[in-house]
Amino acid sequence: MSNFQFPGLNLAVTTPFDHAGRIDYGRLEHNVERYLAAGVKSFLFSSGTGMHVYLSKEESEELIRRGARIVNGRAKVIAQTSALLVEDVIERTIRARDAGAEGVMVLPPFFEGPTDDQGIVDFYSEVATAGLPVIGYNVPQAVGVAVTTELLDKLSEIPGFCAVKDSSGDLGKQAALIRTGRFVMNGADPLVPYALYAGCNGLIWGGANFAPRTCIALVEAAAEHKWDEVRALWKILEPSMGLIWEGDYVQSVYAAADLVGYGAGVPRKPLRGLAPEKLPAVRRALETLMEREAI
């Protein structure tokens, strides 16, 4: 399946904030330029790692617009356009398209929404009318809706439905999705090498914010089936990728990125910066990685 639109590493980039909690667009440009220099070829703006749910509609749209302008054709641009109302998702998707996004990632209805397959299919069918490739988002532990193999088959018949991002963290279930032959993207940091070996088509990776060079090297090695090299690189990445998944995910990614040199401030309220007593564990997990990622 070589015609997948978003292969390899798609960086779920952090949204930088200043001390007043406002989006820091200067820092955004600084970080994006560094990620481009490190070899990142695709960005997801207004991602979960980038605190989409704590951005206003206007902020999210401006973030996507400015992000696409900074990238300026040097990499692909994906935007998250999730919202409770399908009409809002469509409007956001149209604005993302007009801003230069090449695809969108969209959660299923995530608050007392439909749980039956047809309700989910109807939702994504409407979203797809906005004219951009749609990446569905499977995160049942947060949304309460699981994308099964049967549902993925139905979704993949929708014109414009591109793939599903699986952040369930369940390798067995993700492997089952991959075996359908449909496009599947891994979104669970601790599963990266295993998902690549299983045949996932791409990654949407938040942890790559603090390890872009090493993450890209791992993805490239996997593409060439150099599995011994993948394992060696994963040995460096595994401590931090496992740690951030254990809890306080967003706060941990922001803290780790700051330590490595891709600072984005602290997460916006209601989240806070990572608790000081948790920082030593992050530093230990990054010890070897920081040498490779020195900028």
PDB file of C-alpha atoms in Angstrom:
ATOM      1  CA  MET A   1       0.000   0.000   0.000  1.00  0.00           C
ATOM      2  CA  SER A   2       2.491   2.561  -1.160  1.00  0.00           C
ATOM      3  CA  ASN A   3      -0.123   5.206  -2.000  1.00  0.00           C
ATOM      4  CA  PHE A   4      -0.860   6.155   1.601  1.00  0.00           C
ATOM      5  CA  GLN A   5      -0.884   9.937   1.960  1.00  0.00           C
ATOM      6  CA  PHE A   6       0.701  10.259   5.403  1.00  0.00           C
ATOM      7  CA  PRO A   7       3.391   7.576   5.806  1.00  0.00           C
ATOM      8  CA  GLY A   8       6.208   7.616   8.316  1.00  0.00           C
ATOM      9  CA  LEU A   9       6.373  10.101  11.185  1.00  0.00           C
ATOM     10  CA  ASN A  10       3.653  12.740  11.485  1.00  0.00           C
ATOM     11  CA  LEU A  11       4.595  14.947  14.433  1.00  0.00           C
ATOM     12  CA  ALA A  12       1.725  15.782  16.798  1.00  0.00           C
ATOM     13  CA  VAL A  13       3.398  19.040  17.619  1.00  0.00           C
ATOM     14  CA  THR A  14       3.042  20.814  20.959  1.00  0.00           C
ATOM     15  CA  THR A  15       1.328  24.191  21.049  1.00  0.00           C
ATOM     16  CA  PRO A  16       3.646  26.674  22.788  1.00  0.00           C
ATOM     17  CA  PHE A  17       2.201  28.946  25.472  1.00  0.00           C
ATOM     18  CA  ASP A  18       3.652  32.031  27.107  1.00  0.00           C
ATOM     19  CA  HIS A  19       3.540  32.788  30.834  1.00  0.00           C
ATOM     20  CA  ALA A  20       0.042  34.250  30.491  1.00  0.00           C
ATOM     21  CA  GLY A  21      -1.278  31.122  28.809  1.00  0.00           C
ATOM     22  CA  ARG A  22      -1.496  32.672  25.350  1.00  0.00           C
ATOM     23  CA  ILE A  23      -0.288  30.831  22.253  1.00  0.00           C
ATOM     24  CA  ASP A  24       3.328  31.825  21.636  1.00  0.00           C
ATOM     25  CA  TYR A  25       3.555  32.001  17.849  1.00  0.00           C
ATOM     26  CA  GLY A  26       7.170  33.087  17.923  1.00  0.00           C
ATOM     27  CA  ARG A  27       8.093  29.948  19.799  1.00  0.00           C
ATOM     28  CA  LEU A  28       5.915  27.906  17.440  1.00  0.00           C
ATOM     29  CA  GLU A  29       7.899  29.157  14.442  1.00  0.00           C
ATOM     30  CA  HIS A  30      11.175  28.558  16.256  1.00  0.00           C
ATOM     31  CA  ASN A  31      10.251  24.964  17.074  1.00  0.00           C
ATOM     32  CA  VAL A  32       8.792  24.149  13.658  1.00  0.00           C
ATOM     33  CA  GLU A  33      11.976  25.384  11.982  1.00  0.00           C
ATOM     34  CA  ARG A  34      14.037  23.165  14.270  1.00  0.00           C
ATOM     35  CA  TYR A  35      11.804  20.171  13.569  1.00  0.00           C
ATOM     36  CA  LEU A  36      12.103  20.771   9.846  1.00  0.00           C
ATOM     37  CA  ALA A  37      15.890  20.940  10.214  1.00  0.00           C
ATOM     38  CA  ALA A  38      15.764  17.645  12.103  1.00  0.00           C
ATOM     39  CA  GLY A  39      13.964  16.040   9.165  1.00  0.00           C
ATOM     40  CA  VAL A  40      10.290  16.110  10.137  1.00  0.00           C
ATOM     41  CA  LYS A  41       8.193  15.761   6.966  1.00  0.00           C
ATOM     42  CA  SER A  42       4.663  16.060   8.339  1.00  0.00           C
ATOM     43  CA  PHE A  43       3.054  18.062  11.151  1.00  0.00           C
ATOM     44  CA  LEU A  44      -0.261  17.680  12.949  1.00  0.00           C
ATOM     45  CA  PHE A  45      -1.375  21.026  14.371  1.00  0.00           C
ATOM     46  CA  SER A  46      -3.971  21.402  17.127  1.00  0.00           C
ATOM     47  CA  SER A  47      -3.269  17.816  18.123  1.00  0.00           C
ATOM     48  CA  GLY A  48      -4.186  16.211  21.409  1.00  0.00           C
ATOM     49  CA  THR A  49      -0.576  16.726  22.490  1.00  0.00           C
ATOM     50  CA  GLY A  50      -1.044  20.302  21.296  1.00  0.00           C
ATOM     51  CA  MET A  51      -4.041  20.704  23.639  1.00  0.00           C
ATOM     52  CA  HIS A  52      -6.774  20.885  20.996  1.00  0.00           C
ATOM     53  CA  VAL A  53      -9.577  20.516  23.541  1.00  0.00           C
ATOM     54  CA  TYR A  54      -8.291  23.518  25.498  1.00  0.00           C
ATOM     55  CA  LEU A  55      -8.060  25.832  22.510  1.00  0.00           C
ATOM     56  CA  SER A  56     -10.972  27.957  21.431  1.00  0.00           C
ATOM     57  CA  LYS A  57     -12.298  27.424  17.933  1.00  0.00           C
ATOM     58  CA  GLU A  58     -10.682  30.676  16.853  1.00  0.00           C
ATOM     59  CA  GLU A  59      -7.349  29.789  18.448  1.00  0.00           C
ATOM     60  CA  SER A  60      -7.292  26.370  16.813  1.00  0.00           C
ATOM     61  CA  GLU A  61      -8.038  27.847  13.399  1.00  0.00           C
ATOM     62  CA  GLU A  62      -5.367  30.527  13.801  1.00  0.00           C
ATOM     63  CA  LEU A  63      -2.853  27.930  15.007  1.00  0.00           C
ATOM     64  CA  ILE A  64      -3.494  25.803  11.924  1.00  0.00           C
ATOM     65  CA  ARG A  65      -3.302  28.816   9.625  1.00  0.00           C
ATOM     66  CA  ARG A  66      -0.036  30.041  11.085  1.00  0.00           C
ATOM     67  CA  GLY A  67       1.423  26.547  11.281  1.00  0.00           C
ATOM     68  CA  ALA A  68       0.713  25.927   7.601  1.00  0.00           C
ATOM     69  CA  ARG A  69       2.206  29.304   6.724  1.00  0.00           C
ATOM     70  CA  ILE A  70       5.395  28.548   8.668  1.00  0.00           C
ATOM     71  CA  VAL A  71       5.747  25.128   7.036  1.00  0.00           C
ATOM     72  CA  ASN A  72       5.148  26.754   3.645  1.00  0.00           C
ATOM     73  CA  GLY A  73       5.116  23.574   1.605  1.00  0.00           C
ATOM     74  CA  ARG A  74       8.271  22.103   3.157  1.00  0.00           C
ATOM     75  CA  ALA A  75       6.319  19.335   4.873  1.00  0.00           C
ATOM     76  CA  LYS A  76       2.791  18.006   4.972  1.00  0.00           C
ATOM     77  CA  VAL A  77       0.220  19.624   7.243  1.00  0.00           C
ATOM     78  CA  ILE A  78      -2.579  17.809   9.051  1.00  0.00           C
ATOM     79  CA  ALA A  79      -5.036  19.579  11.356  1.00  0.00           C
ATOM     80  CA  GLN A  80      -7.245  18.280  14.106  1.00  0.00           C
ATOM     81  CA  THR A  81     -10.758  19.649  13.617  1.00  0.00           C
ATOM     82  CA  SER A  82     -12.639  17.656  16.261  1.00  0.00           C
ATOM     83  CA  ALA A  83     -15.742  19.227  17.806  1.00  0.00           C
ATOM     84  CA  LEU A  84     -18.984  18.089  19.409  1.00  0.00           C
ATOM     85  CA  LEU A  85     -21.226  19.259  16.572  1.00  0.00           C
ATOM     86  CA  VAL A  86     -20.679  17.760  13.135  1.00  0.00           C
ATOM     87  CA  GLU A  87     -21.494  21.149  11.623  1.00  0.00           C
ATOM     88  CA  ASP A  88     -18.604  22.647  13.574  1.00  0.00           C
ATOM     89  CA  VAL A  89     -16.274  19.865  12.433  1.00  0.00           C
ATOM     90  CA  ILE A  90     -17.194  20.554   8.807  1.00  0.00           C
ATOM     91  CA  GLU A  91     -16.682  24.309   9.228  1.00  0.00           C
ATOM     92  CA  ARG A  92     -13.336  23.794  10.936  1.00  0.00           C
ATOM     93  CA  THR A  93     -12.276  21.335   8.240  1.00  0.00           C
ATOM     94  CA  ILE A  94     -13.148  23.774   5.456  1.00  0.00           C
ATOM     95  CA  ARG A  95     -11.141  26.497   7.196  1.00  0.00           C
ATOM     96  CA  ALA A  96      -8.216  24.086   7.664  1.00  0.00           C
ATOM     97  CA  ARG A  97      -8.385  23.211   3.981  1.00  0.00           C
ATOM     98  CA  ASP A  98      -8.371  26.866   3.025  1.00  0.00           C
ATOM     99  CA  ALA A  99      -5.411  27.464   5.338  1.00  0.00           C
ATOM    100  CA  GLY A 100      -3.360  24.808   3.550  1.00  0.00           C
ATOM    101  CA  ALA A 101      -3.959  21.611   5.516  1.00  0.00           C
ATOM    102  CA  GLU A 102      -3.748  18.433   3.463  1.00  0.00           C
ATOM    103  CA  GLY A 103      -5.747  16.255   5.827  1.00  0.00           C
ATOM    104  CA  VAL A 104      -7.653  16.353   9.103  1.00  0.00           C
ATOM    105  CA  MET A 105      -7.825  14.142  12.160  1.00  0.00           C
ATOM    106  CA  VAL A 106     -11.250  13.913  13.777  1.00  0.00           C
ATOM    107  CA  LEU A 107     -12.486  12.233  16.934  1.00  0.00           C
ATOM    108  CA  PRO A 108     -15.826  10.462  16.775  1.00  0.00           C
ATOM    109  CA  PRO A 109     -18.596  12.262  18.703  1.00  0.00           C
ATOM    110  CA  PHE A 110     -17.029  12.252  22.149  1.00  0.00           C
ATOM    111  CA  PHE A 111     -19.751  13.206  24.609  1.00  0.00           C
ATOM    112  CA  GLU A 112     -22.916  11.139  24.770  1.00  0.00           C
ATOM    113  CA  GLY A 113     -22.649  10.548  21.037  1.00  0.00           C
ATOM    114  CA  PRO A 114     -23.690   7.519  19.008  1.00  0.00           C
ATOM    115  CA  THR A 115     -22.033   4.220  19.859  1.00  0.00           C
ATOM    116  CA  ASP A 116     -23.560   2.148  17.071  1.00  0.00           C
ATOM    117  CA  ASP A 117     -21.560   1.607  13.900  1.00  0.00           C
ATOM    118  CA  GLN A 118     -24.050   3.320  11.623  1.00  0.00           C
ATOM    119  CA  GLY A 119     -24.061   6.448  13.766  1.00  0.00           C
ATOM    120  CA  ILE A 120     -20.265   6.653  13.529  1.00  0.00           C
ATOM    121  CA  VAL A 121     -20.334   5.985   9.783  1.00  0.00           C
ATOM    122  CA  ASP A 122     -22.937   8.723   9.288  1.00  0.00           C
ATOM    123  CA  PHE A 123     -20.824  11.166  11.282  1.00  0.00           C
ATOM    124  CA  TYR A 124     -17.641  10.575   9.290  1.00  0.00           C
ATOM    125  CA  SER A 125     -19.592  10.560   6.013  1.00  0.00           C
ATOM    126  CA  GLU A 126     -20.715  14.109   6.753  1.00  0.00           C
ATOM    127  CA  VAL A 127     -17.221  15.210   7.794  1.00  0.00           C
ATOM    128  CA  ALA A 128     -15.769  13.838   4.554  1.00  0.00           C
ATOM    129  CA  THR A 129     -17.967  16.169   2.498  1.00  0.00           C
ATOM    130  CA  ALA A 130     -15.676  19.049   3.532  1.00  0.00           C
ATOM    131  CA  GLY A 131     -13.159  17.901   0.953  1.00  0.00           C
ATOM    132  CA  LEU A 132     -10.053  16.845   2.891  1.00  0.00           C
ATOM    133  CA  PRO A 133      -8.786  13.333   3.644  1.00  0.00           C
ATOM    134  CA  VAL A 134     -10.143  12.346   7.063  1.00  0.00           C
ATOM    135  CA  ILE A 135      -8.162  10.388   9.649  1.00  0.00           C
ATOM    136  CA  GLY A 136     -10.466   8.814  12.215  1.00  0.00           C
ATOM    137  CA  TYR A 137      -9.270   8.640  15.789  1.00  0.00           C
ATOM    138  CA  ASN A 138      -9.571   5.477  17.854  1.00  0.00           C
ATOM    139  CA  VAL A 139      -9.047   6.283  21.522  1.00  0.00           C
ATOM    140  CA  PRO A 140     -11.804   4.308  23.262  1.00  0.00           C
ATOM    141  CA  GLN A 141     -10.414   4.880  26.757  1.00  0.00           C
ATOM    142  CA  ALA A 142     -11.167   8.591  26.349  1.00  0.00           C
ATOM    143  CA  VAL A 143     -14.143   8.647  23.985  1.00  0.00           C
ATOM    144  CA  GLY A 144     -16.077   5.471  24.745  1.00  0.00           C
ATOM    145  CA  VAL A 145     -16.240   4.411  21.087  1.00  0.00           C
ATOM    146  CA  ALA A 146     -13.966   1.668  19.768  1.00  0.00           C
ATOM    147  CA  VAL A 147     -13.115   1.258  16.097  1.00  0.00           C
ATOM    148  CA  THR A 148     -13.422  -2.471  15.475  1.00  0.00           C
ATOM    149  CA  THR A 149     -12.296  -4.294  12.357  1.00  0.00           C
ATOM    150  CA  GLU A 150     -15.891  -4.348  11.146  1.00  0.00           C
ATOM    151  CA  LEU A 151     -16.323  -0.617  11.712  1.00  0.00           C
ATOM    152  CA  LEU A 152     -13.006   0.162  10.024  1.00  0.00           C
ATOM    153  CA  ASP A 153     -14.154  -1.725   6.928  1.00  0.00           C
ATOM    154  CA  LYS A 154     -17.327   0.370   6.824  1.00  0.00           C
ATOM    155  CA  LEU A 155     -15.489   3.653   7.407  1.00  0.00           C
ATOM    156  CA  SER A 156     -12.956   2.882   4.712  1.00  0.00           C
ATOM    157  CA  GLU A 157     -15.746   2.701   2.151  1.00  0.00           C
ATOM    158  CA  ILE A 158     -16.515   6.394   2.726  1.00  0.00           C
ATOM    159  CA  PRO A 159     -15.034   8.518  -0.074  1.00  0.00           C
ATOM    160  CA  GLY A 160     -12.458  10.722   1.615  1.00  0.00           C
ATOM    161  CA  PHE A 161     -11.977   8.591   4.725  1.00  0.00           C
ATOM    162  CA  CYS A 162      -8.228   8.106   4.775  1.00  0.00           C
ATOM    163  CA  ALA A 163      -7.169   6.024   7.783  1.00  0.00           C
ATOM    164  CA  VAL A 164      -7.700   5.415  11.457  1.00  0.00           C
ATOM    165  CA  LYS A 165      -5.223   6.536  14.082  1.00  0.00           C
ATOM    166  CA  ASP A 166      -5.177   3.910  16.812  1.00  0.00           C
ATOM    167  CA  SER A 167      -4.269   5.235  20.261  1.00  0.00           C
ATOM    168  CA  SER A 168      -5.912   2.415  22.175  1.00  0.00           C
ATOM    169  CA  GLY A 169      -2.520   1.154  23.345  1.00  0.00           C
ATOM    170  CA  ASP A 170      -3.624  -2.428  22.635  1.00  0.00           C
ATOM    171  CA  LEU A 171      -1.162  -4.008  20.205  1.00  0.00           C
ATOM    172  CA  GLY A 172      -3.332  -7.066  19.624  1.00  0.00           C
ATOM    173  CA  LYS A 173      -6.316  -4.963  18.590  1.00  0.00           C
ATOM    174  CA  GLN A 174      -4.174  -2.676  16.463  1.00  0.00           C
ATOM    175  CA  ALA A 175      -2.668  -5.686  14.699  1.00  0.00           C
ATOM    176  CA  ALA A 176      -6.191  -6.880  13.956  1.00  0.00           C
ATOM    177  CA  LEU A 177      -6.997  -3.497  12.400  1.00  0.00           C
ATOM    178  CA  ILE A 178      -3.822  -3.699  10.319  1.00  0.00           C
ATOM    179  CA  ARG A 179      -4.749  -7.183   9.075  1.00  0.00           C
ATOM    180  CA  THR A 180      -7.891  -5.774   7.461  1.00  0.00           C
ATOM    181  CA  GLY A 181      -5.626  -4.231   4.825  1.00  0.00           C
ATOM    182  CA  ARG A 182      -7.056  -0.785   5.571  1.00  0.00           C
ATOM    183  CA  PHE A 183      -4.834   2.170   6.389  1.00  0.00           C
ATOM    184  CA  VAL A 184      -3.909   2.270  10.093  1.00  0.00           C
ATOM    185  CA  MET A 185      -1.702   4.779  11.904  1.00  0.00           C
ATOM    186  CA  ASN A 186      -0.232   4.083  15.321  1.00  0.00           C
ATOM    187  CA  GLY A 187      -0.777   6.728  17.986  1.00  0.00           C
ATOM    188  CA  ALA A 188       0.512   4.879  21.058  1.00  0.00           C
ATOM    189  CA  ASP A 189       4.106   5.826  21.883  1.00  0.00           C
ATOM    190  CA  PRO A 190       5.150   2.552  23.591  1.00  0.00           C
ATOM    191  CA  LEU A 191       3.973   0.474  20.608  1.00  0.00           C
ATOM    192  CA  VAL A 192       5.931   2.232  17.860  1.00  0.00           C
ATOM    193  CA  PRO A 193       8.436  -0.467  16.789  1.00  0.00           C
ATOM    194  CA  TYR A 194       5.923  -3.259  17.263  1.00  0.00           C
ATOM    195  CA  ALA A 195       3.271  -1.438  15.244  1.00  0.00           C
ATOM    196  CA  LEU A 196       5.795  -0.769  12.471  1.00  0.00           C
ATOM    197  CA  TYR A 197       6.761  -4.448  12.427  1.00  0.00           C
ATOM    198  CA  ALA A 198       3.073  -5.384  12.308  1.00  0.00           C
ATOM    199  CA  GLY A 199       2.700  -3.208   9.231  1.00  0.00           C
ATOM    200  CA  CYS A 200       1.061   0.041  10.304  1.00  0.00           C
ATOM    201  CA  ASN A 201       1.040   2.638   7.539  1.00  0.00           C
ATOM    202  CA  GLY A 202       2.203   5.647   9.525  1.00  0.00           C
ATOM    203  CA  LEU A 203       2.631   7.189  12.950  1.00  0.00           C
ATOM    204  CA  ILE A 204       1.091  10.186  14.668  1.00  0.00           C
ATOM    205  CA  TRP A 205       3.637  10.581  17.426  1.00  0.00           C
ATOM    206  CA  GLY A 206       3.548  13.042  20.326  1.00  0.00           C
ATOM    207  CA  GLY A 207       6.702  11.794  22.008  1.00  0.00           C
ATOM    208  CA  ALA A 208       8.690  12.737  18.914  1.00  0.00           C
ATOM    209  CA  ASN A 209       8.454  16.363  20.095  1.00  0.00           C
ATOM    210  CA  PHE A 210      11.447  15.713  22.327  1.00  0.00           C
ATOM    211  CA  ALA A 211      13.284  13.183  20.118  1.00  0.00           C
ATOM    212  CA  PRO A 212      12.706  14.052  16.460  1.00  0.00           C
ATOM    213  CA  ARG A 213      16.061  12.891  15.119  1.00  0.00           C
ATOM    214  CA  THR A 214      16.005   9.548  16.881  1.00  0.00           C
ATOM    215  CA  CYS A 215      12.356   8.929  16.029  1.00  0.00           C
ATOM    216  CA  ILE A 216      12.970   9.685  12.360  1.00  0.00           C
ATOM    217  CA  ALA A 217      16.008   7.399  12.339  1.00  0.00           C
ATOM    218  CA  LEU A 218      13.914   4.581  13.798  1.00  0.00           C
ATOM    219  CA  VAL A 219      11.126   5.054  11.242  1.00  0.00           C
ATOM    220  CA  GLU A 220      13.615   5.112   8.373  1.00  0.00           C
ATOM    221  CA  ALA A 221      15.331   1.963   9.642  1.00  0.00           C
ATOM    222  CA  ALA A 222      11.972   0.198   9.883  1.00  0.00           C
ATOM    223  CA  ALA A 223      11.105   1.233   6.329  1.00  0.00           C
ATOM    224  CA  GLU A 224      14.296  -0.511   5.208  1.00  0.00           C
ATOM    225  CA  HIS A 225      13.541  -3.555   7.401  1.00  0.00           C
ATOM    226  CA  LYS A 226      16.705  -2.982   9.422  1.00  0.00           C
ATOM    227  CA  TRP A 227      15.183  -4.439  12.564  1.00  0.00           C
ATOM    228  CA  ASP A 228      18.425  -4.749  14.527  1.00  0.00           C
ATOM    229  CA  GLU A 229      18.906  -1.003  14.052  1.00  0.00           C
ATOM    230  CA  VAL A 230      15.285  -0.387  15.047  1.00  0.00           C
ATOM    231  CA  ARG A 231      15.814  -2.348  18.244  1.00  0.00           C
ATOM    232  CA  ALA A 232      18.999  -0.424  19.073  1.00  0.00           C
ATOM    233  CA  LEU A 233      17.242   2.903  18.578  1.00  0.00           C
ATOM    234  CA  TRP A 234      14.197   1.758  20.519  1.00  0.00           C
ATOM    235  CA  LYS A 235      16.446   0.834  23.430  1.00  0.00           C
ATOM    236  CA  ILE A 236      17.300   4.544  23.630  1.00  0.00           C
ATOM    237  CA  LEU A 237      13.712   5.725  23.181  1.00  0.00           C
ATOM    238  CA  GLU A 238      11.846   3.144  25.212  1.00  0.00           C
ATOM    239  CA  PRO A 239      12.454   4.564  28.721  1.00  0.00           C
ATOM    240  CA  SER A 240      10.950   7.935  27.867  1.00  0.00           C
ATOM    241  CA  MET A 241       8.182   6.651  25.577  1.00  0.00           C
ATOM    242  CA  GLY A 242       7.062   4.235  28.251  1.00  0.00           C
ATOM    243  CA  LEU A 243       7.233   6.851  30.988  1.00  0.00           C
ATOM    244  CA  ILE A 244       5.073   9.454  29.247  1.00  0.00           C
ATOM    245  CA  TRP A 245       2.397   6.828  28.586  1.00  0.00           C
ATOM    246  CA  GLU A 246       2.093   5.929  32.269  1.00  0.00           C
ATOM    247  CA  GLY A 247       0.232   9.149  33.120  1.00  0.00           C
ATOM    248  CA  ASP A 248       0.307  12.943  32.790  1.00  0.00           C
ATOM    249  CA  TYR A 249       0.998  12.451  29.093  1.00  0.00           C
ATOM    250  CA  VAL A 250       0.758  16.039  27.869  1.00  0.00           C
ATOM    251  CA  GLN A 251       2.566  17.463  30.890  1.00  0.00           C
ATOM    252  CA  SER A 252       5.352  14.882  30.488  1.00  0.00           C
ATOM    253  CA  VAL A 253       5.821  15.622  26.778  1.00  0.00           C
ATOM    254  CA  TYR A 254       6.032  19.367  27.457  1.00  0.00           C
ATOM    255  CA  ALA A 255       8.540  18.800  30.269  1.00  0.00           C
ATOM    256  CA  ALA A 256      10.694  16.435  28.213  1.00  0.00           C
ATOM    257  CA  ALA A 257      10.641  18.747  25.191  1.00  0.00           C
ATOM    258  CA  ASP A 258      11.791  21.626  27.388  1.00  0.00           C
ATOM    259  CA  LEU A 259      14.678  19.569  28.776  1.00  0.00           C
ATOM    260  CA  VAL A 260      15.860  18.570  25.307  1.00  0.00           C
ATOM    261  CA  GLY A 261      15.588  22.073  23.849  1.00  0.00           C
ATOM    262  CA  TYR A 262      12.187  22.182  22.145  1.00  0.00           C
ATOM    263  CA  GLY A 263      10.509  24.154  24.905  1.00  0.00           C
ATOM    264  CA  ALA A 264       6.841  25.059  24.520  1.00  0.00           C
ATOM    265  CA  GLY A 265       6.206  26.561  27.943  1.00  0.00           C
ATOM    266  CA  VAL A 266       3.793  24.734  30.212  1.00  0.00           C
ATOM    267  CA  PRO A 267       0.427  23.248  29.273  1.00  0.00           C
ATOM    268  CA  ARG A 268      -2.565  25.526  29.483  1.00  0.00           C
ATOM    269  CA  LYS A 269      -5.076  25.384  32.321  1.00  0.00           C
ATOM    270  CA  PRO A 270      -6.745  23.263  33.555  1.00  0.00           C
ATOM    271  CA  LEU A 271      -3.503  21.307  33.174  1.00  0.00           C
ATOM    272  CA  ARG A 272      -0.354  22.454  34.899  1.00  0.00           C
ATOM    273  CA  GLY A 273       3.322  21.861  34.416  1.00  0.00           C
ATOM    274  CA  LEU A 274       4.603  18.454  35.430  1.00  0.00           C
ATOM    275  CA  ALA A 275       4.914  18.121  39.197  1.00  0.00           C
ATOM    276  CA  PRO A 276       8.504  18.863  40.342  1.00  0.00           C
ATOM    277  CA  GLU A 277       8.825  15.496  42.053  1.00  0.00           C
ATOM    278  CA  LYS A 278       8.255  13.765  38.693  1.00  0.00           C
ATOM    279  CA  LEU A 279      10.957  15.643  36.802  1.00  0.00           C
ATOM    280  CA  PRO A 280      13.909  13.488  38.009  1.00  0.00           C
ATOM    281  CA  ALA A 281      12.329  10.403  36.434  1.00  0.00           C
ATOM    282  CA  VAL A 282      11.941  12.278  33.143  1.00  0.00           C
ATOM    283  CA  ARG A 283      15.571  13.391  33.247  1.00  0.00           C
ATOM    284  CA  ARG A 284      16.749   9.822  33.891  1.00  0.00           C
ATOM    285  CA  ALA A 285      14.662   8.508  31.007  1.00  0.00           C
ATOM    286  CA  LEU A 286      16.200  11.119  28.689  1.00  0.00           C
ATOM    287  CA  GLU A 287      19.864  10.732  29.654  1.00  0.00           C
ATOM    288  CA  THR A 288      21.107   8.909  26.548  1.00  0.00           C
ATOM    289  CA  LEU A 289      18.547  10.513  24.281  1.00  0.00           C
ATOM    290  CA  MET A 290      19.610  14.064  25.121  1.00  0.00           C
ATOM    291  CA  GLU A 291      23.082  13.401  23.739  1.00  0.00           C
ATOM    292  CA  ARG A 292      21.641  12.247  20.401  1.00  0.00           C
ATOM    293  CA  GLU A 293      19.173  15.114  20.228  1.00  0.00           C
ATOM    294  CA  ALA A 294      21.555  17.913  21.218  1.00  0.00           C
ATOM    295  CA  ILE A 295      20.597  21.086  19.345  1.00  0.00           C
TER     296      ILE A 295
END
